[in-house]
């Protein structure tokens, strides 16, 4: 059990800067998920914590101890790799026992720990098999088992589910969540899958190009994205973005002029906003409705039926497309002209720099983020 | 038409087989003949006469020569693999300045013909006081086997997944433990193959063995066979030479056959990713 603290951690490979000064406080027992597009540095950040890469500058503390110069095995961590990384020539039992053996644990101790972990993961009937005789899901369990027997303070997962098929992925995801509730160990989990991030995380760290974009609970990030990047990254289908101009600033929010359409008043604080400034309005596909009184008009280009809901792709002039999600089966066809109504309280406004404008207090459902949970990105 | 291609195929196989096996077959044939019989051409043995085989061991310390060869080849294989695997770990896994230059240098060493390095090697061996000793031959033969051992093992080492090594580091392994307990078992097929090649190279090595030994008791098999003399200075004892050749070739063939199964089995086991 330990907290993990990163202080201005940087990593460069030669002249390439991969991690640009990350500050992060991970509390004891917390489940933290690093998400971001590929190449954003999330795996590198995990490997820095694991000690598989050297930190170029900055400090890393695990359980209050500065571990910058400690070998991976001395940091009290265990890591589960995407490719499982089992030792192919060893049996499942030996794979799990290897770390304990190197740590010079007693035979009886090793045996009881390995068997207990195997029972927990329901692989106790596979202990004599070689990795090549196992299915992908079983291999991943062995890899998790190998991490458990080391009784680490911090579990590190590097995209552990991306080599599994969809059904197994859901099942293993639930098992990892259960493992977290059972052990209460600190866990750091890297993924590019936002469903995994949303379902598993206590807090999500969104990374982009080696920088922390936002840190917060899954719902905070979903409802209160700090910037355009986070807004666009979380949620599927992606949030719609509409460029518009500020037409009025009042006590109940900012009125913006939509292109070739009416205006809408978004309940955000206008901090430093000027008239006629260009801003971006963001709205999720679920927060728009087809309605005859709608402010935006356009032509349906494509209908995607998903069963429980359907997606409409609407061309609102120019090359701009908006995505709308409506429940149930579609009642419209491609080519139809429709009008869209936007729920103003569900709209987000972003400055030209990409930064989100804060909502006026009491304007929407989720609790505002408490100060210590907000992003500490430099 | 189908029949014709099939016949053609088997004719070709027969031709290749004949070409590679006939010299050895003729050596066995000749080893059973003696005297002037040797100089008549015959393709089938008339009788089994083992007198040449007896003569090989009676007229010179051929048993000692075989023992020497085994010691030299065995030591060369052991040293090549030990140095090769540790070097392969460094070349395949650790980034350091001048790595590819060093690797190229090692390759370049194997480009020199043996004759070119002979005199230099001779001085070296003399300076170490290893002239006319088996360690001298072992040292010289390492120059022939190490370059390809290092290269093949480095290539193989690079193909092993990096995560396995990292998992071992997280488990608390030192590089030495990683090499010994994780990589060595995985590299068995490559180690067996290169070890076998190193053994054959060292077993058949002639020039160094001839130059760096003086007495018959220190010679390995190839110069011992070459320096066999008949009853007069003008007679080359073909029968005995052939018998000696057969004696030293059979163990090699047996070894290749035994290990070939291992190589194939090992390669297929390694091919399935774990």
PDB file of N, CA and C in Angstrom, chain A residues 94-166:
ATOM      1  N   UNK A  94       6.116 -22.063 -12.137  1.00  0.00           N
ATOM      2  CA  UNK A  94       7.450 -21.456 -12.091  1.00  0.00           C
ATOM      3  C   UNK A  94       7.421 -19.994 -12.517  1.00  0.00           C
ATOM      4  N   UNK A  95       6.542 -19.685 -13.483  1.00  0.00           N
ATOM      5  CA  UNK A  95       6.398 -18.301 -13.900  1.00  0.00           C
ATOM      6  C   UNK A  95       6.014 -17.425 -12.716  1.00  0.00           C
ATOM      7  N   UNK A  96       5.067 -17.921 -11.927  1.00  0.00           N
ATOM      8  CA  UNK A  96       4.591 -17.130 -10.794  1.00  0.00           C
ATOM      9  C   UNK A  96       5.603 -17.148  -9.649  1.00  0.00           C
ATOM     10  N   UNK A  97       6.359 -18.243  -9.539  1.00  0.00           N
ATOM     11  CA  UNK A  97       7.276 -18.371  -8.404  1.00  0.00           C
ATOM     12  C   UNK A  97       8.612 -17.674  -8.639  1.00  0.00           C
ATOM     13  N   UNK A  98       8.908 -17.339  -9.899  1.00  0.00           N
ATOM     14  CA  UNK A  98      10.246 -16.851 -10.260  1.00  0.00           C
ATOM     15  C   UNK A  98      10.688 -15.652  -9.420  1.00  0.00           C
ATOM     16  N   UNK A  99       9.800 -14.654  -9.300  1.00  0.00           N
ATOM     17  CA  UNK A  99      10.153 -13.453  -8.548  1.00  0.00           C
ATOM     18  C   UNK A  99      10.433 -13.748  -7.086  1.00  0.00           C
ATOM     19  N   UNK A 100       9.586 -14.607  -6.482  1.00  0.00           N
ATOM     20  CA  UNK A 100       9.765 -14.949  -5.072  1.00  0.00           C
ATOM     21  C   UNK A 100      11.055 -15.726  -4.867  1.00  0.00           C
ATOM     22  N   UNK A 101      11.327 -16.598  -5.848  1.00  0.00           N
ATOM     23  CA  UNK A 101      12.545 -17.405  -5.783  1.00  0.00           C
ATOM     24  C   UNK A 101      13.778 -16.497  -5.788  1.00  0.00           C
ATOM     25  N   UNK A 102      13.742 -15.491  -6.670  1.00  0.00           N
ATOM     26  CA  UNK A 102      14.870 -14.564  -6.735  1.00  0.00           C
ATOM     27  C   UNK A 102      14.972 -13.740  -5.459  1.00  0.00           C
ATOM     28  N   UNK A 103      13.816 -13.524  -4.810  1.00  0.00           N
ATOM     29  CA  UNK A 103      13.829 -12.763  -3.558  1.00  0.00           C
ATOM     30  C   UNK A 103      14.193 -13.662  -2.378  1.00  0.00           C
ATOM     31  N   UNK A 104      14.556 -14.906  -2.674  1.00  0.00           N
ATOM     32  CA  UNK A 104      15.012 -15.870  -1.655  1.00  0.00           C
ATOM     33  C   UNK A 104      13.948 -16.160  -0.597  1.00  0.00           C
ATOM     34  N   UNK A 105      12.674 -16.268  -1.044  1.00  0.00           N
ATOM     35  CA  UNK A 105      11.636 -16.683  -0.106  1.00  0.00           C
ATOM     36  C   UNK A 105      11.765 -18.183   0.142  1.00  0.00           C
ATOM     37  N   UNK A 106      11.185 -18.648   1.240  1.00  0.00           N
ATOM     38  CA  UNK A 106      11.268 -20.080   1.538  1.00  0.00           C
ATOM     39  C   UNK A 106      10.331 -20.845   0.603  1.00  0.00           C
ATOM     40  N   UNK A 107      10.666 -22.126   0.382  1.00  0.00           N
ATOM     41  CA  UNK A 107       9.878 -22.974  -0.532  1.00  0.00           C
ATOM     42  C   UNK A 107       8.406 -23.005  -0.127  1.00  0.00           C
ATOM     43  N   UNK A 108       8.173 -23.165   1.181  1.00  0.00           N
ATOM     44  CA  UNK A 108       6.799 -23.295   1.672  1.00  0.00           C
ATOM     45  C   UNK A 108       6.040 -21.991   1.446  1.00  0.00           C
ATOM     46  N   UNK A 109       6.736 -20.891   1.665  1.00  0.00           N
ATOM     47  CA  UNK A 109       6.140 -19.576   1.488  1.00  0.00           C
ATOM     48  C   UNK A 109       5.747 -19.362   0.032  1.00  0.00           C
ATOM     49  N   UNK A 110       6.687 -19.696  -0.873  1.00  0.00           N
ATOM     50  CA  UNK A 110       6.433 -19.560  -2.303  1.00  0.00           C
ATOM     51  C   UNK A 110       5.217 -20.395  -2.677  1.00  0.00           C
ATOM     52  N   UNK A 111       5.231 -21.645  -2.219  1.00  0.00           N
ATOM     53  CA  UNK A 111       4.170 -22.571  -2.591  1.00  0.00           C
ATOM     54  C   UNK A 111       2.809 -22.040  -2.156  1.00  0.00           C
ATOM     55  N   UNK A 112       2.712 -21.552  -0.913  1.00  0.00           N
ATOM     56  CA  UNK A 112       1.397 -21.122  -0.440  1.00  0.00           C
ATOM     57  C   UNK A 112       0.952 -19.867  -1.186  1.00  0.00           C
ATOM     58  N   UNK A 113       1.903 -18.961  -1.465  1.00  0.00           N
ATOM     59  CA  UNK A 113       1.525 -17.727  -2.167  1.00  0.00           C
ATOM     60  C   UNK A 113       1.066 -18.011  -3.589  1.00  0.00           C
ATOM     61  N   UNK A 114       1.834 -18.877  -4.290  1.00  0.00           N
ATOM     62  CA  UNK A 114       1.485 -19.187  -5.679  1.00  0.00           C
ATOM     63  C   UNK A 114       0.129 -19.873  -5.734  1.00  0.00           C
ATOM     64  N   UNK A 115      -0.087 -20.838  -4.828  1.00  0.00           N
ATOM     65  CA  UNK A 115      -1.355 -21.568  -4.872  1.00  0.00           C
ATOM     66  C   UNK A 115      -2.534 -20.670  -4.518  1.00  0.00           C
ATOM     67  N   UNK A 116      -2.313 -19.758  -3.589  1.00  0.00           N
ATOM     68  CA  UNK A 116      -3.405 -18.864  -3.222  1.00  0.00           C
ATOM     69  C   UNK A 116      -3.775 -17.942  -4.386  1.00  0.00           C
ATOM     70  N   UNK A 117      -2.747 -17.395  -5.034  1.00  0.00           N
ATOM     71  CA  UNK A 117      -3.007 -16.507  -6.174  1.00  0.00           C
ATOM     72  C   UNK A 117      -3.679 -17.277  -7.297  1.00  0.00           C
ATOM     73  N   UNK A 118      -3.234 -18.517  -7.509  1.00  0.00           N
ATOM     74  CA  UNK A 118      -3.809 -19.332  -8.574  1.00  0.00           C
ATOM     75  C   UNK A 118      -5.277 -19.627  -8.292  1.00  0.00           C
ATOM     76  N   UNK A 119      -5.578 -19.881  -7.006  1.00  0.00           N
ATOM     77  CA  UNK A 119      -6.972 -20.144  -6.644  1.00  0.00           C
ATOM     78  C   UNK A 119      -7.818 -18.911  -6.897  1.00  0.00           C
ATOM     79  N   UNK A 120      -7.284 -17.783  -6.502  1.00  0.00           N
ATOM     80  CA  UNK A 120      -7.978 -16.514  -6.662  1.00  0.00           C
ATOM     81  C   UNK A 120      -8.315 -16.242  -8.135  1.00  0.00           C
ATOM     82  N   UNK A 121      -7.399 -16.604  -9.029  1.00  0.00           N
ATOM     83  CA  UNK A 121      -7.579 -16.325 -10.453  1.00  0.00           C
ATOM     84  C   UNK A 121      -8.149 -17.527 -11.195  1.00  0.00           C
ATOM     85  N   UNK A 122      -8.468 -18.575 -10.459  1.00  0.00           N
ATOM     86  CA  UNK A 122      -9.004 -19.804 -11.045  1.00  0.00           C
ATOM     87  C   UNK A 122      -8.101 -20.387 -12.122  1.00  0.00           C
ATOM     88  N   UNK A 123      -6.813 -20.417 -11.817  1.00  0.00           N
ATOM     89  CA  UNK A 123      -5.884 -21.085 -12.736  1.00  0.00           C
ATOM     90  C   UNK A 123      -5.164 -22.199 -11.990  1.00  0.00           C
ATOM     91  N   UNK A 124      -5.728 -22.643 -10.838  1.00  0.00           N
ATOM     92  CA  UNK A 124      -5.012 -23.646 -10.044  1.00  0.00           C
ATOM     93  C   UNK A 124      -4.915 -24.993 -10.750  1.00  0.00           C
ATOM     94  N   UNK A 125      -5.767 -25.226 -11.756  1.00  0.00           N
ATOM     95  CA  UNK A 125      -5.647 -26.499 -12.487  1.00  0.00           C
ATOM     96  C   UNK A 125      -4.673 -26.406 -13.656  1.00  0.00           C
ATOM     97  N   UNK A 126      -4.060 -25.239 -13.846  1.00  0.00           N
ATOM     98  CA  UNK A 126      -3.164 -25.055 -14.994  1.00  0.00           C
ATOM     99  C   UNK A 126      -1.704 -24.945 -14.574  1.00  0.00           C
ATOM    100  N   UNK A 127      -1.430 -25.142 -13.295  1.00  0.00           N
ATOM    101  CA  UNK A 127      -0.097 -24.804 -12.779  1.00  0.00           C
ATOM    102  C   UNK A 127       1.043 -25.545 -13.449  1.00  0.00           C
ATOM    103  N   UNK A 128       0.773 -26.746 -13.984  1.00  0.00           N
ATOM    104  CA  UNK A 128       1.867 -27.521 -14.587  1.00  0.00           C
ATOM    105  C   UNK A 128       2.030 -27.244 -16.071  1.00  0.00           C
ATOM    106  N   UNK A 129       1.132 -26.432 -16.633  1.00  0.00           N
ATOM    107  CA  UNK A 129       1.197 -26.212 -18.075  1.00  0.00           C
ATOM    108  C   UNK A 129       2.263 -25.188 -18.425  1.00  0.00           C
ATOM    109  N   UNK A 130       2.668 -25.252 -19.704  1.00  0.00           N
ATOM    110  CA  UNK A 130       3.557 -24.227 -20.248  1.00  0.00           C
ATOM    111  C   UNK A 130       2.687 -23.128 -20.865  1.00  0.00           C
ATOM    112  N   UNK A 131       3.201 -21.887 -20.918  1.00  0.00           N
ATOM    113  CA  UNK A 131       2.396 -20.795 -21.476  1.00  0.00           C
ATOM    114  C   UNK A 131       1.821 -21.096 -22.860  1.00  0.00           C
ATOM    115  N   UNK A 132       2.575 -21.833 -23.691  1.00  0.00           N
ATOM    116  CA  UNK A 132       2.075 -22.041 -25.046  1.00  0.00           C
ATOM    117  C   UNK A 132       0.848 -22.949 -25.070  1.00  0.00           C
ATOM    118  N   UNK A 133       0.584 -23.641 -23.942  1.00  0.00           N
ATOM    119  CA  UNK A 133      -0.591 -24.509 -23.896  1.00  0.00           C
ATOM    120  C   UNK A 133      -1.818 -23.768 -23.373  1.00  0.00           C
ATOM    121  N   UNK A 134      -1.678 -22.448 -23.158  1.00  0.00           N
ATOM    122  CA  UNK A 134      -2.779 -21.681 -22.589  1.00  0.00           C
ATOM    123  C   UNK A 134      -3.411 -20.769 -23.627  1.00  0.00           C
ATOM    124  N   UNK A 135      -4.680 -20.420 -23.393  1.00  0.00           N
ATOM    125  CA  UNK A 135      -5.344 -19.445 -24.254  1.00  0.00           C
ATOM    126  C   UNK A 135      -4.903 -18.043 -23.832  1.00  0.00           C
ATOM    127  N   UNK A 136      -5.250 -17.059 -24.655  1.00  0.00           N
ATOM    128  CA  UNK A 136      -4.848 -15.684 -24.364  1.00  0.00           C
ATOM    129  C   UNK A 136      -5.332 -15.210 -22.999  1.00  0.00           C
ATOM    130  N   UNK A 137      -6.591 -15.514 -22.686  1.00  0.00           N
ATOM    131  CA  UNK A 137      -7.149 -15.089 -21.403  1.00  0.00           C
ATOM    132  C   UNK A 137      -6.439 -15.740 -20.236  1.00  0.00           C
ATOM    133  N   UNK A 138      -6.124 -17.026 -20.400  1.00  0.00           N
ATOM    134  CA  UNK A 138      -5.423 -17.740 -19.323  1.00  0.00           C
ATOM    135  C   UNK A 138      -4.026 -17.176 -19.130  1.00  0.00           C
ATOM    136  N   UNK A 139      -3.361 -16.855 -20.254  1.00  0.00           N
ATOM    137  CA  UNK A 139      -2.014 -16.277 -20.148  1.00  0.00           C
ATOM    138  C   UNK A 139      -2.064 -14.964 -19.384  1.00  0.00           C
ATOM    139  N   UNK A 140      -3.083 -14.155 -19.673  1.00  0.00           N
ATOM    140  CA  UNK A 140      -3.172 -12.867 -19.009  1.00  0.00           C
ATOM    141  C   UNK A 140      -3.411 -13.056 -17.510  1.00  0.00           C
ATOM    142  N   UNK A 141      -4.193 -14.088 -17.148  1.00  0.00           N
ATOM    143  CA  UNK A 141      -4.389 -14.384 -15.727  1.00  0.00           C
ATOM    144  C   UNK A 141      -3.076 -14.777 -15.068  1.00  0.00           C
ATOM    145  N   UNK A 142      -2.282 -15.570 -15.777  1.00  0.00           N
ATOM    146  CA  UNK A 142      -0.996 -15.971 -15.210  1.00  0.00           C
ATOM    147  C   UNK A 142      -0.139 -14.728 -14.988  1.00  0.00           C
ATOM    148  N   UNK A 143      -0.172 -13.823 -15.978  1.00  0.00           N
ATOM    149  CA  UNK A 143       0.615 -12.598 -15.849  1.00  0.00           C
ATOM    150  C   UNK A 143       0.141 -11.780 -14.647  1.00  0.00           C
ATOM    151  N   UNK A 144      -1.179 -11.738 -14.442  1.00  0.00           N
ATOM    152  CA  UNK A 144      -1.709 -11.013 -13.277  1.00  0.00           C
ATOM    153  C   UNK A 144      -1.316 -11.751 -12.000  1.00  0.00           C
ATOM    154  N   UNK A 145      -1.378 -13.101 -12.060  1.00  0.00           N
ATOM    155  CA  UNK A 145      -0.989 -13.910 -10.900  1.00  0.00           C
ATOM    156  C   UNK A 145       0.455 -13.671 -10.517  1.00  0.00           C
ATOM    157  N   UNK A 146       1.307 -13.553 -11.539  1.00  0.00           N
ATOM    158  CA  UNK A 146       2.715 -13.312 -11.279  1.00  0.00           C
ATOM    159  C   UNK A 146       2.894 -11.975 -10.548  1.00  0.00           C
ATOM    160  N   UNK A 147       2.010 -11.006 -10.889  1.00  0.00           N
ATOM    161  CA  UNK A 147       2.082  -9.715 -10.197  1.00  0.00           C
ATOM    162  C   UNK A 147       1.570  -9.845  -8.766  1.00  0.00           C
ATOM    163  N   UNK A 148       0.489 -10.616  -8.580  1.00  0.00           N
ATOM    164  CA  UNK A 148      -0.125 -10.714  -7.247  1.00  0.00           C
ATOM    165  C   UNK A 148       0.825 -11.349  -6.239  1.00  0.00           C
ATOM    166  N   UNK A 149       1.515 -12.444  -6.629  1.00  0.00           N
ATOM    167  CA  UNK A 149       2.331 -13.163  -5.652  1.00  0.00           C
ATOM    168  C   UNK A 149       3.447 -12.285  -5.094  1.00  0.00           C
ATOM    169  N   UNK A 150       3.824 -11.272  -5.822  1.00  0.00           N
ATOM    170  CA  UNK A 150       4.893 -10.410  -5.316  1.00  0.00           C
ATOM    171  C   UNK A 150       4.374  -9.458  -4.243  1.00  0.00           C
ATOM    172  N   UNK A 151       3.069  -9.452  -4.058  1.00  0.00           N
ATOM    173  CA  UNK A 151       2.444  -8.635  -3.037  1.00  0.00           C
ATOM    174  C   UNK A 151       2.927  -7.183  -3.125  1.00  0.00           C
ATOM    175  N   UNK A 152       2.734  -6.564  -4.292  1.00  0.00           N
ATOM    176  CA  UNK A 152       3.333  -5.247  -4.517  1.00  0.00           C
ATOM    177  C   UNK A 152       2.538  -4.140  -3.848  1.00  0.00           C
ATOM    178  N   UNK A 153       3.205  -3.020  -3.641  1.00  0.00           N
ATOM    179  CA  UNK A 153       2.526  -1.838  -3.124  1.00  0.00           C
ATOM    180  C   UNK A 153       1.730  -1.184  -4.244  1.00  0.00           C
ATOM    181  N   UNK A 154       2.281  -1.278  -5.461  1.00  0.00           N
ATOM    182  CA  UNK A 154       1.636  -0.646  -6.608  1.00  0.00           C
ATOM    183  C   UNK A 154       1.596  -1.648  -7.764  1.00  0.00           C
ATOM    184  N   UNK A 155       0.407  -1.821  -8.340  1.00  0.00           N
ATOM    185  CA  UNK A 155       0.266  -2.634  -9.548  1.00  0.00           C
ATOM    186  C   UNK A 155       0.349  -1.724 -10.766  1.00  0.00           C
ATOM    187  N   UNK A 156       1.103  -2.126 -11.760  1.00  0.00           N
ATOM    188  CA  UNK A 156       1.158  -1.349 -12.999  1.00  0.00           C
ATOM    189  C   UNK A 156       0.645  -2.237 -14.131  1.00  0.00           C
ATOM    190  N   UNK A 157      -0.318  -1.722 -14.869  1.00  0.00           N
ATOM    191  CA  UNK A 157      -0.857  -2.480 -15.997  1.00  0.00           C
ATOM    192  C   UNK A 157      -0.590  -1.709 -17.283  1.00  0.00           C
ATOM    193  N   UNK A 158       0.046  -2.345 -18.245  1.00  0.00           N
ATOM    194  CA  UNK A 158       0.305  -1.690 -19.532  1.00  0.00           C
ATOM    195  C   UNK A 158      -0.604  -2.303 -20.595  1.00  0.00           C
ATOM    196  N   UNK A 159      -1.720  -1.661 -20.851  1.00  0.00           N
ATOM    197  CA  UNK A 159      -2.717  -2.141 -21.808  1.00  0.00           C
ATOM    198  C   UNK A 159      -2.929  -3.646 -21.692  1.00  0.00           C
ATOM    199  N   UNK A 160      -3.324  -4.130 -20.538  1.00  0.00           N
ATOM    200  CA  UNK A 160      -3.337  -5.578 -20.337  1.00  0.00           C
ATOM    201  C   UNK A 160      -4.418  -6.296 -21.138  1.00  0.00           C
ATOM    202  N   UNK A 161      -5.420  -5.577 -21.604  1.00  0.00           N
ATOM    203  CA  UNK A 161      -6.535  -6.276 -22.239  1.00  0.00           C
ATOM    204  C   UNK A 161      -6.537  -6.169 -23.755  1.00  0.00           C
ATOM    205  N   UNK A 162      -5.596  -5.414 -24.326  1.00  0.00           N
ATOM    206  CA  UNK A 162      -5.755  -5.124 -25.755  1.00  0.00           C
ATOM    207  C   UNK A 162      -5.458  -6.326 -26.645  1.00  0.00           C
ATOM    208  N   UNK A 163      -4.856  -7.392 -26.096  1.00  0.00           N
ATOM    209  CA  UNK A 163      -4.648  -8.574 -26.933  1.00  0.00           C
ATOM    210  C   UNK A 163      -5.770  -9.602 -26.788  1.00  0.00           C
ATOM    211  N   UNK A 164      -6.802  -9.257 -26.011  1.00  0.00           N
ATOM    212  CA  UNK A 164      -7.879 -10.223 -25.790  1.00  0.00           C
ATOM    213  C   UNK A 164      -9.066  -9.898 -26.688  1.00  0.00           C
ATOM    214  N   UNK A 165      -9.909 -10.917 -26.934  1.00  0.00           N
ATOM    215  CA  UNK A 165     -11.096 -10.631 -27.747  1.00  0.00           C
ATOM    216  C   UNK A 165     -12.147  -9.932 -26.874  1.00  0.00           C
ATOM    217  N   UNK A 166     -13.167  -9.383 -27.544  1.00  0.00           N
ATOM    218  CA  UNK A 166     -14.087  -8.448 -26.883  1.00  0.00           C
ATOM    219  C   UNK A 166     -14.746  -9.040 -25.637  1.00  0.00           C
TER     220      UNK A 166
END
